[in-house]
Coordinates of C-alpha atoms in Angstrom, one line a residue:
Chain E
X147 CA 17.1 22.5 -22.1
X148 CA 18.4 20.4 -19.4
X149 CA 18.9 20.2 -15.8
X150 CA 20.9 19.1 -13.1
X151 CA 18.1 17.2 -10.6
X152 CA 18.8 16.5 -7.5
X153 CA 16.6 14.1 -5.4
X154 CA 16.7 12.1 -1.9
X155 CA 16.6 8.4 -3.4
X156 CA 16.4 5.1 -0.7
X157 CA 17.5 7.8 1.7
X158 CA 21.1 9.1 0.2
X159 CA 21.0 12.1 -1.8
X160 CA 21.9 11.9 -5.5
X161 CA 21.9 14.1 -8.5
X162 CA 21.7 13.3 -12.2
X163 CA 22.8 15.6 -14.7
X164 CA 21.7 16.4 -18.4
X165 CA 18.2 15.5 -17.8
X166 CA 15.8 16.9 -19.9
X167 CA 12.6 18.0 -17.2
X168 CA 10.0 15.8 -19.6
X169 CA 11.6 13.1 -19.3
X170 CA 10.0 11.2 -16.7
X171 CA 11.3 9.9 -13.4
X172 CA 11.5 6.0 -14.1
X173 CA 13.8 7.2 -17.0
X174 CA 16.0 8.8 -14.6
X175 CA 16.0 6.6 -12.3
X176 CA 16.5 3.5 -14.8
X177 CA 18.8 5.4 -17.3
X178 CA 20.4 8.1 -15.5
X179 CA 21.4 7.0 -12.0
X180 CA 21.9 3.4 -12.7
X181 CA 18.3 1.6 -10.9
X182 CA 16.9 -0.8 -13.1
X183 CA 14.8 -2.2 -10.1
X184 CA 11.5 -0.4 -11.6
X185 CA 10.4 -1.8 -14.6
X186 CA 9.3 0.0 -18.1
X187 CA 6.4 -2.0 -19.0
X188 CA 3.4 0.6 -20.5
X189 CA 4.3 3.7 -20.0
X190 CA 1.2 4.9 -19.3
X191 CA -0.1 4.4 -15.6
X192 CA -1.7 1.3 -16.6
X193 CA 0.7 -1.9 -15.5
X194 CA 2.3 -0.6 -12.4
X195 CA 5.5 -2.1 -13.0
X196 CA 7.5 1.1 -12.5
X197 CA 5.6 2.1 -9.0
X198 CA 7.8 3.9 -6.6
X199 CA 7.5 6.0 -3.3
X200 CA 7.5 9.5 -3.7
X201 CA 6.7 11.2 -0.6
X202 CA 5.5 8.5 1.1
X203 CA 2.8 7.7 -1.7
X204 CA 2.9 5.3 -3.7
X205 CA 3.2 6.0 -7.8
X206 CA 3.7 5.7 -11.0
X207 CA 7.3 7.0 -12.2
X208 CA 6.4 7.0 -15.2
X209 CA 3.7 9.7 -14.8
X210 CA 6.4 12.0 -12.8
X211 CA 7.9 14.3 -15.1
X212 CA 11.1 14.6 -14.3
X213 CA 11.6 18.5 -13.8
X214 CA 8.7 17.6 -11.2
X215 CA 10.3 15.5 -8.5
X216 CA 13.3 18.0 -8.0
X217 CA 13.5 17.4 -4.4
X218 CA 11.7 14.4 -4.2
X219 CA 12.0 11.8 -1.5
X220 CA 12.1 8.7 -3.9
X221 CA 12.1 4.7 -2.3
X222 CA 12.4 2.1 -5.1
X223 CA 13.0 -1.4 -4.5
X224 CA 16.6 -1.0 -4.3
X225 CA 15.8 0.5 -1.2
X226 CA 13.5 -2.1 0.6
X227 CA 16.0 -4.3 2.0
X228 CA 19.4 -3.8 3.8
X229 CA 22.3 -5.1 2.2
X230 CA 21.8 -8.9 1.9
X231 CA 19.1 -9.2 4.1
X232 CA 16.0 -8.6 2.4
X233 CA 12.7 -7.1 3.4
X234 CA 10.1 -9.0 5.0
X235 CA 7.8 -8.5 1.7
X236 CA 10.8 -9.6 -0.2
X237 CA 11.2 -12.5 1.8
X238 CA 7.4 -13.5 1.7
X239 CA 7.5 -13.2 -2.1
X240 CA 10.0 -15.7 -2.0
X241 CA 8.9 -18.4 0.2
X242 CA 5.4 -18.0 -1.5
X243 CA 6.1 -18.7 -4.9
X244 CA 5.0 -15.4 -5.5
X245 CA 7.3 -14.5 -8.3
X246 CA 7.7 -15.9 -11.7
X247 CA 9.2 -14.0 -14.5
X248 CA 9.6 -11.4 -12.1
X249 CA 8.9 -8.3 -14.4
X250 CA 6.0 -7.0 -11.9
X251 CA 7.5 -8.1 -8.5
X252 CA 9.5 -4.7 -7.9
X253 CA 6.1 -2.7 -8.0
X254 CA 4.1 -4.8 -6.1
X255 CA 6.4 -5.3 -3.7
X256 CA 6.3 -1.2 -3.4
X257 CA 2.7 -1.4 -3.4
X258 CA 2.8 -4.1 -0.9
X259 CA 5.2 -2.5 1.3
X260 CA 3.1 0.6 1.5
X261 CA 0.0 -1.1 2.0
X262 CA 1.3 -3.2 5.3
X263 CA 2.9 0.4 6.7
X264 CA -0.4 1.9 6.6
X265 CA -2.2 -0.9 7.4
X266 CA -0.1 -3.8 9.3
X267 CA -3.4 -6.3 9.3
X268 CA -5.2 -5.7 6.1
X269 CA -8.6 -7.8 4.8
X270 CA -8.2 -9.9 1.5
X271 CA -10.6 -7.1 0.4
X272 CA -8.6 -4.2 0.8
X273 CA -5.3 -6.2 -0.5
X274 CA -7.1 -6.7 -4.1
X275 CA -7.6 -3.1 -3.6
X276 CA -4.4 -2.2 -2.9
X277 CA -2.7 -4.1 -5.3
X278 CA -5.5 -3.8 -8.1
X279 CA -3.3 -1.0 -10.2
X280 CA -0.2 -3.5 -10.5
X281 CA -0.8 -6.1 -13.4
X282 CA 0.4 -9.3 -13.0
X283 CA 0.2 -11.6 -16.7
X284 CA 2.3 -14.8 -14.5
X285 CA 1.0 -15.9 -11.5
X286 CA -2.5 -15.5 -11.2
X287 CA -2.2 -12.9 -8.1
X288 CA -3.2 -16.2 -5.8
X289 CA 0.6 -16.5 -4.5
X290 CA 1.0 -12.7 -4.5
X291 CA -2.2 -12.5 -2.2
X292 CA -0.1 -15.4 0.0
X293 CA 2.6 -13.2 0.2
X294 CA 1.2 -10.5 1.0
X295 CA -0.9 -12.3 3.8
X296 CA 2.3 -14.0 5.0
X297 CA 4.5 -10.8 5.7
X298 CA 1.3 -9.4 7.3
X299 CA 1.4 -12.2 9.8
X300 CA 5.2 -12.2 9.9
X301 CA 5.5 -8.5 10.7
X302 CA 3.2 -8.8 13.9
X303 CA 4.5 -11.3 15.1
X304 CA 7.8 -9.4 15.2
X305 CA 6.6 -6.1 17.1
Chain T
X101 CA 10.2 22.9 -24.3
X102 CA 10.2 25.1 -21.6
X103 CA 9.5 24.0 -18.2
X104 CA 8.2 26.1 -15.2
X105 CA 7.5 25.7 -12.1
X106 CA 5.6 28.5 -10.3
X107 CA 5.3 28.5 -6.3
X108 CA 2.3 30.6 -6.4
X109 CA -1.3 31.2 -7.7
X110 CA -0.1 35.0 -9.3
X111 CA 3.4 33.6 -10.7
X112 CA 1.1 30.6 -12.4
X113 CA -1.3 33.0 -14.4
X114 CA 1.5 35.3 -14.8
X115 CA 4.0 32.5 -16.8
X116 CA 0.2 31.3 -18.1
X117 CA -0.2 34.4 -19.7
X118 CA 3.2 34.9 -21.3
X119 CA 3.2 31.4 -22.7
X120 CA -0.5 30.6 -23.4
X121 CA 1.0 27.6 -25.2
X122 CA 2.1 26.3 -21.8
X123 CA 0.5 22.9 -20.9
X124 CA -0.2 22.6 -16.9
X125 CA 1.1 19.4 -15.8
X126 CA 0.2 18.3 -12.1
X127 CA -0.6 14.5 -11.2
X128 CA 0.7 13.8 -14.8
X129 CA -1.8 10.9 -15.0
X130 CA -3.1 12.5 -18.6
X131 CA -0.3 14.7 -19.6
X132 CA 2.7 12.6 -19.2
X133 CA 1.3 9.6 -21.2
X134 CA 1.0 12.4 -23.9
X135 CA 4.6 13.0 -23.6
X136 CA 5.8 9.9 -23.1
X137 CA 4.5 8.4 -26.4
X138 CA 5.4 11.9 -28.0
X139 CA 1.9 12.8 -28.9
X140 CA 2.5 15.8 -27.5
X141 CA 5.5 18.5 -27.4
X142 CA 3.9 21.3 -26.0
X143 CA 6.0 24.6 -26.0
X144 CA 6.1 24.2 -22.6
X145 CA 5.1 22.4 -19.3
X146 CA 3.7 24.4 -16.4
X147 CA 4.0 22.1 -13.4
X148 CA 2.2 23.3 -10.9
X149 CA 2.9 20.8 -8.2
X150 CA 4.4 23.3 -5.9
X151 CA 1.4 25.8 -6.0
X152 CA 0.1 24.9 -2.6
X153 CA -2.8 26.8 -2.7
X154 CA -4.1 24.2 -5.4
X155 CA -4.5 21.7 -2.5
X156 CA -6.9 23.3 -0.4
X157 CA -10.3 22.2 0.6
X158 CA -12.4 25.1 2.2
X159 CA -16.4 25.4 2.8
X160 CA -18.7 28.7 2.6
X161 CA -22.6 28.9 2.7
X162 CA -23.6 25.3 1.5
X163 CA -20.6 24.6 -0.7
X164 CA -17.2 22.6 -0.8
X165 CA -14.5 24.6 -2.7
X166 CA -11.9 21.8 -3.6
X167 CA -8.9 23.2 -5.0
X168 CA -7.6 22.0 -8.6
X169 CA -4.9 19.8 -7.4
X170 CA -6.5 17.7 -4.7
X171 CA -5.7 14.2 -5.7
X172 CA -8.2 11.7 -5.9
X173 CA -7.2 9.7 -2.6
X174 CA -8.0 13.0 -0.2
X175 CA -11.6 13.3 -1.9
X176 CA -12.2 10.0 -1.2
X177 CA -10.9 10.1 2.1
X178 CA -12.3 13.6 2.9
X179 CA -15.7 14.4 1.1
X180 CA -17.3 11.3 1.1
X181 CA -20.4 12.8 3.2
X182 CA -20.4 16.4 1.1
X183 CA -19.7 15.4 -2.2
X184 CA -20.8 11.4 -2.2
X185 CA -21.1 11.2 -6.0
X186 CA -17.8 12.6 -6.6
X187 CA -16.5 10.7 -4.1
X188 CA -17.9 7.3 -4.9
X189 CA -16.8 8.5 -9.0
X190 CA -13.1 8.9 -7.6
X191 CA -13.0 5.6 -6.5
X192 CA -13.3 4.2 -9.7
X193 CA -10.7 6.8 -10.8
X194 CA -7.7 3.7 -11.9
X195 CA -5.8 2.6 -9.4
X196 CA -4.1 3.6 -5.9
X197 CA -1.0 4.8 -7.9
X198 CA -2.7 7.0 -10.4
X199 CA -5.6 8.0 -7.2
X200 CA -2.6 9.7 -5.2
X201 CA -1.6 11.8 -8.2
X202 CA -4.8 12.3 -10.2
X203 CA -7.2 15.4 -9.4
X204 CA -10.7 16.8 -10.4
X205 CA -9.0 20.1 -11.9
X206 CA -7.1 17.9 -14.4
X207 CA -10.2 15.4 -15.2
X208 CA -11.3 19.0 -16.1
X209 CA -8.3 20.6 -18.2
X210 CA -8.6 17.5 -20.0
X211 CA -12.2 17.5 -20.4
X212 CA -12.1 14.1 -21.9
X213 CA -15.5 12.7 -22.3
X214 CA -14.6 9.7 -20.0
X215 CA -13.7 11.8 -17.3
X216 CA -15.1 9.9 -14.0
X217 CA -15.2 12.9 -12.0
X218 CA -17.0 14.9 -14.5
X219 CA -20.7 13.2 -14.2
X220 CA -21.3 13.6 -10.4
X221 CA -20.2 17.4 -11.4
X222 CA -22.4 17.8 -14.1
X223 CA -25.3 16.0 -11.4
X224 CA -24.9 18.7 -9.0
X225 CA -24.2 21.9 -10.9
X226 CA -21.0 22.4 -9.6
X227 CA -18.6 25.3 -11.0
X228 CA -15.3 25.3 -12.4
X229 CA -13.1 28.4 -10.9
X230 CA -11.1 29.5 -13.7
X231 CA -8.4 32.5 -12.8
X232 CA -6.1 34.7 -14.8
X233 CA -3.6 37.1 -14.2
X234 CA -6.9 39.2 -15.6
X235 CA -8.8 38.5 -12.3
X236 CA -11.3 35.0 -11.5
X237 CA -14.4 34.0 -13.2
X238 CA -16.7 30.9 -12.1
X239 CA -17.7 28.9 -15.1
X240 CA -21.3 27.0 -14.4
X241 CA -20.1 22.9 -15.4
X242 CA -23.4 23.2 -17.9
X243 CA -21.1 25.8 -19.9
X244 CA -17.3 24.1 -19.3
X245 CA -17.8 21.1 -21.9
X246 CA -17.4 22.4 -25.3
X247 CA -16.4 19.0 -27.1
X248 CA -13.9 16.4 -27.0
X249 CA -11.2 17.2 -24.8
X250 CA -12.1 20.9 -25.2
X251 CA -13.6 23.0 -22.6
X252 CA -14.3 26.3 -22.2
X253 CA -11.2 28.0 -20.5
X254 CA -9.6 30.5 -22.5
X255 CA -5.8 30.6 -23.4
X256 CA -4.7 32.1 -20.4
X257 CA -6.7 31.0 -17.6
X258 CA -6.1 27.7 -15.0
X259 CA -8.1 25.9 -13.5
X260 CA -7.6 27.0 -9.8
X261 CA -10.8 25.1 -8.0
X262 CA -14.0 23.3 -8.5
X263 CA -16.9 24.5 -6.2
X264 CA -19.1 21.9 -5.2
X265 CA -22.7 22.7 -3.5
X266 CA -22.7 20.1 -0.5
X267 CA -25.2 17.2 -0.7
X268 CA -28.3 17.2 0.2
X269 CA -29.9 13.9 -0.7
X270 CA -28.2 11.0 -2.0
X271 CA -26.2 10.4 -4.6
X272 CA -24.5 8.0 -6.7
X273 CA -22.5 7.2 -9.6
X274 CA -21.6 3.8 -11.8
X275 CA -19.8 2.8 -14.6
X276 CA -19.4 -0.1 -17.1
X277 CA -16.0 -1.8 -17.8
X278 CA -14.0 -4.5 -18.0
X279 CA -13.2 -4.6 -14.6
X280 CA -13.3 -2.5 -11.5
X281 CA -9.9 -1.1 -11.3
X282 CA -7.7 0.5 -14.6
X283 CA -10.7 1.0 -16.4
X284 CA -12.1 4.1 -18.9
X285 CA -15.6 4.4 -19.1
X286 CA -17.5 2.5 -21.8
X287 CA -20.1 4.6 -20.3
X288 CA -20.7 6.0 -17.1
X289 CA -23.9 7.6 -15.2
X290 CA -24.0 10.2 -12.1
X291 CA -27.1 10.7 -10.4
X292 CA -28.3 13.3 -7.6
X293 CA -31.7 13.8 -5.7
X294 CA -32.1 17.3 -4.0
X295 CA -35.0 16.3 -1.6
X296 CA -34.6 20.4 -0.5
X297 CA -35.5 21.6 -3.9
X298 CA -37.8 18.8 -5.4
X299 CA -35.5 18.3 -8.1
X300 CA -33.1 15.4 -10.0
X301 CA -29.3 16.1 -11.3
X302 CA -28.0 13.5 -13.5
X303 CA -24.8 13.0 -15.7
X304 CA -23.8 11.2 -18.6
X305 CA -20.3 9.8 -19.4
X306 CA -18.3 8.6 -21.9
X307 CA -21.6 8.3 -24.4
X308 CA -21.3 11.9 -26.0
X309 CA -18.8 14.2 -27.3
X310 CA -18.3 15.5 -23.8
X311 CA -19.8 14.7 -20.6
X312 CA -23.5 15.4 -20.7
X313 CA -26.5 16.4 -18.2
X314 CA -30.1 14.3 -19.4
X315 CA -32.1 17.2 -18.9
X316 CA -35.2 15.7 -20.5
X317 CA -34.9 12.5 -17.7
X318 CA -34.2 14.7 -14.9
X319 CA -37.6 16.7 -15.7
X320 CA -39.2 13.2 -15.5
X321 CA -38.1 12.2 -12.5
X322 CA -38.9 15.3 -10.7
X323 CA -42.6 15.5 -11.9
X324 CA -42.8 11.5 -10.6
X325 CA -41.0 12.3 -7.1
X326 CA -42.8 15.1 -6.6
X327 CA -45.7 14.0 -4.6
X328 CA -43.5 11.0 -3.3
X329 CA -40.6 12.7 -1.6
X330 CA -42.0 12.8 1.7
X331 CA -43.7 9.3 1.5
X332 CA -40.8 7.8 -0.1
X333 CA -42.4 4.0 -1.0
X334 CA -40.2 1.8 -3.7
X335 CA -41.3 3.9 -7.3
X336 CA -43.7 2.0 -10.2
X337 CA -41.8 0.3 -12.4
X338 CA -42.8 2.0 -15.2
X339 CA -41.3 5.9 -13.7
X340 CA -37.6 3.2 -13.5
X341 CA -37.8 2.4 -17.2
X342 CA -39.1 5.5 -18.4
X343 CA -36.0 7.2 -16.4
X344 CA -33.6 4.6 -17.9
X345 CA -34.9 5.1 -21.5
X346 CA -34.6 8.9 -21.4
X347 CA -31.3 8.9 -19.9
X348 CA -30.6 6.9 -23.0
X349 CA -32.0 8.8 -25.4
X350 CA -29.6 11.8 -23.3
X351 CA -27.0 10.2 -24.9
X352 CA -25.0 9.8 -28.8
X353 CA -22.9 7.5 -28.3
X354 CA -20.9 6.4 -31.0
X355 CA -18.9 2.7 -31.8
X356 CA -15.4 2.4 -30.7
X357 CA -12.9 0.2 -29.5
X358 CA -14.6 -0.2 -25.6
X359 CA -18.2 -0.7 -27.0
X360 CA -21.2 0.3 -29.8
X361 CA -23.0 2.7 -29.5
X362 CA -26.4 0.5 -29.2
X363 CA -24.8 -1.6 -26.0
X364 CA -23.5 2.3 -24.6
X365 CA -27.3 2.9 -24.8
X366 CA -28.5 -0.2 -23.2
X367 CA -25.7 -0.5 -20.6
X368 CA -26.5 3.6 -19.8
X369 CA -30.0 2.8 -19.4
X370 CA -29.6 -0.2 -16.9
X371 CA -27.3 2.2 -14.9
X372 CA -29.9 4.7 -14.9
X373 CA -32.1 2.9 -13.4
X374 CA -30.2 1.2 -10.9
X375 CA -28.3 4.4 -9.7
X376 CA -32.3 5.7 -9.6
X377 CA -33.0 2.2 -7.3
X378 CA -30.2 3.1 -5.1
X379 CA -30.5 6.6 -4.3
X380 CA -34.4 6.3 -4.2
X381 CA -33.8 3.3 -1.2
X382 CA -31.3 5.6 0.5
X383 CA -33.7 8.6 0.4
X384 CA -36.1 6.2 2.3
X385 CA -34.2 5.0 5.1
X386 CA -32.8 9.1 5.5
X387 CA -36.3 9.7 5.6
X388 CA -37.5 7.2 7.7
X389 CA -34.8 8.2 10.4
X390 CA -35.6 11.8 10.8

């Protein structure tokens, strides 16, 4: 049995049809309505690769069963910056060196994101902690930690 | 596979009891692995993210009702001082990600014995609310662990809440791994004093076919505190290793991937006793400032 799901995704309202409600929402997302921008790395919760914004929280899509996020207000990277001009995370990650294959950046940079909106100045402690569910194999996590420093310092400087 | 989604308690227990074959799927941290990797093709999913009522946190006379669905985040942020155990155990529970979806009713559905949440339970004799479209029974946590990822609800009941009696001493829980976040238990240990009642709770994890009280160690400990409580000096070594070898010998472990069975002992025993140094130090200084 399939659906039609409908869903509010980097704020414009979309709908994908034929989905089967097991399937889970990075499959949609990747296979259905055309954003590649979360990875499939484990499938399991484990990597964080595929994290997304779902209500404002930060998760997994591959633990969201599809017939689950009918309704759902979904951010995925594809939604972070604004046209050309990318976020300020985005832009961090860049200037620090803080990406290198790449095939994690998308999900931290979610995680990231979320973190500095719910806490603009955060201690090196709670950005391990923050970040500790997205697995990094390139960089070491030093750069990311730069990063994620650097957008802090950049953001409040802005306001 | 059929897929529901039910908006209320009644509707859940009702669809429950016309497909007992339905698998309830909430935070999807267990389920949708399962599904994913088609273990699993159950003839139907029961998603019970919209049934509000699973979110609630209510107290009455002396105990914290948490509803099946709470995630892991609000317990953490929430019930810190009423349920510390379970609190400091959900903390350990993976990662952010899997914190914000993950919840003590499905740590309970899956009854896996790695559950984190499930030692600081079995510590405190907490009870599993279990309702059916027949009415609601409360299920003492002693009872609710029948063996590996089996417990004791029957076809057509849900889990609708956990009932937690609020703390009344300190508690603690630890676990060994390979690292602090995105880990299962190699083995895990809960432990609770109840200054009120003169008595020890204790729970073991992931070092039995389900999750375990040491009933044996908890009767130790209480005879050795029981002249101390009120002059709470630092205890004899001798009560600390005694505790740590009988919440060993609790245990029957077995060799797997994460560890032996011999290190499981050893590592359970070294938690035992520093989750006993811990709480016994906390006691002192709550003790000292009343």
């Amino acid at each position: 049995m399939t659906i039609r799901l409908t869903m509010r995704v980097n704020g414009e309202p979309c709908a994908a049809d034929d989905v089967w409600e097991g399937e889970s929402l990075l499959y949609v997302l990747r296979e259905r309505l055309g954003l590649p921008g979360s990875k499939n790395a484990c499938e399991q919760g484990e990597c964080g690769s595929c994290t997304v914004l779902m209500g404002g929280e930060v998760v997994c899509a591959c633990l969201v069963g599809a017939g689950q996020a009918e309704g759902a207000d979904i951010v995925t990277v594809e939604g972070l910056g604004d046209g050309e001009q990318l976020a300020t995370i985005q832009q961090t990650f860049v200037d620090s060196g803080a990406v290198q294959c790449g095939f994690c950046t998308p999900g931290l940079l979610i995680t990231a994101f979320d973190l500095l909106a719910r806490d603009p100045d955060p201690t090196d402690a709670t950005i391990r902690e923050a970040l500790a569910g997205n697995l990094c194999r390139c960089t070491g996590y030093e750069k990311i930690l730069d990063a994620v420093r650097l957008a802090a310092t950049r953001q409040s400087s802005s306001r | 596979m059929e897929f529901f989604r039910p908006t209320t308690l009644p509707e859940a227990c009702h669809l429950k009891s016309e497909h007992p074959g339905a698998l309830p799927l909430c935070g999807g941290t267990d389920v949708m692995v399962d599904i994913n990797f088609d273990r699993r093709r159950p003839e139907a999913l029961l998603d019970l993210t919209d049934v509000r009522g699973l979110y609630e946190v209510s107290r009455y006379d002396g105990y914290v009702r948490i509803g099946a669905a709470v995630p892991y985040t609000t317990i953490i942020a929430e019930l810190s001082a009423e349920a510390p155990g379970l609190a400091i155990a959900s903390r350990t529970v993976g990662s952010p990600q899997i914190r914000n979806r993950g919840s003590v009713g499905g740590n309970l559905g899956s009854a896996s014995p790695a559950g984190d949440a499930l030692p600081p339970l079995l510590a405190v004799d907490a009870e599993v609310e279990a309702v059916s479209a027949a009415g609601t029974r409360r299920i003492p946590i002693h009872e609710f662990f029948l063996g590996p990822k089996v417990n004791a609800l029957r076809r057509d009941e849900l889990i609708a809440a956990v009932h937690v009696p609020v703390a009344r001493g300190p508690q603690q829980y630890a676990k060994v791994g390979t690292r602090n976040a995105m880990v299962i238990a190699v083995c895990s240990f809960s432990l609770a004093l109840h200054p009120d009642a003169a008595r020890v709770g204790t729970g073991i994890g992931s070092a039995a076919p389900t999750p375990r009280a040491a009933l044996e160690a908890e009767d130790f400990l209480a005879d050795e505190l029981a002249e101390r409580w009120e002059t709470p000096e630092p205890l004899p070594d001798d009560v600390v290793r005694r505790f740590g070898e009988l919440v060993a010998a609790a245990a029957s472990p077995i060799d797997d991937v994460r560890g032996t069975a011999d290190y499981r002992r050893h590592a359970l025993s070294v938690l035992a006793r520093r989750t006993l140094e811990w709480t016994w130090a906390e006691h002192g200084r709550q003790e000292r400032t009343r």
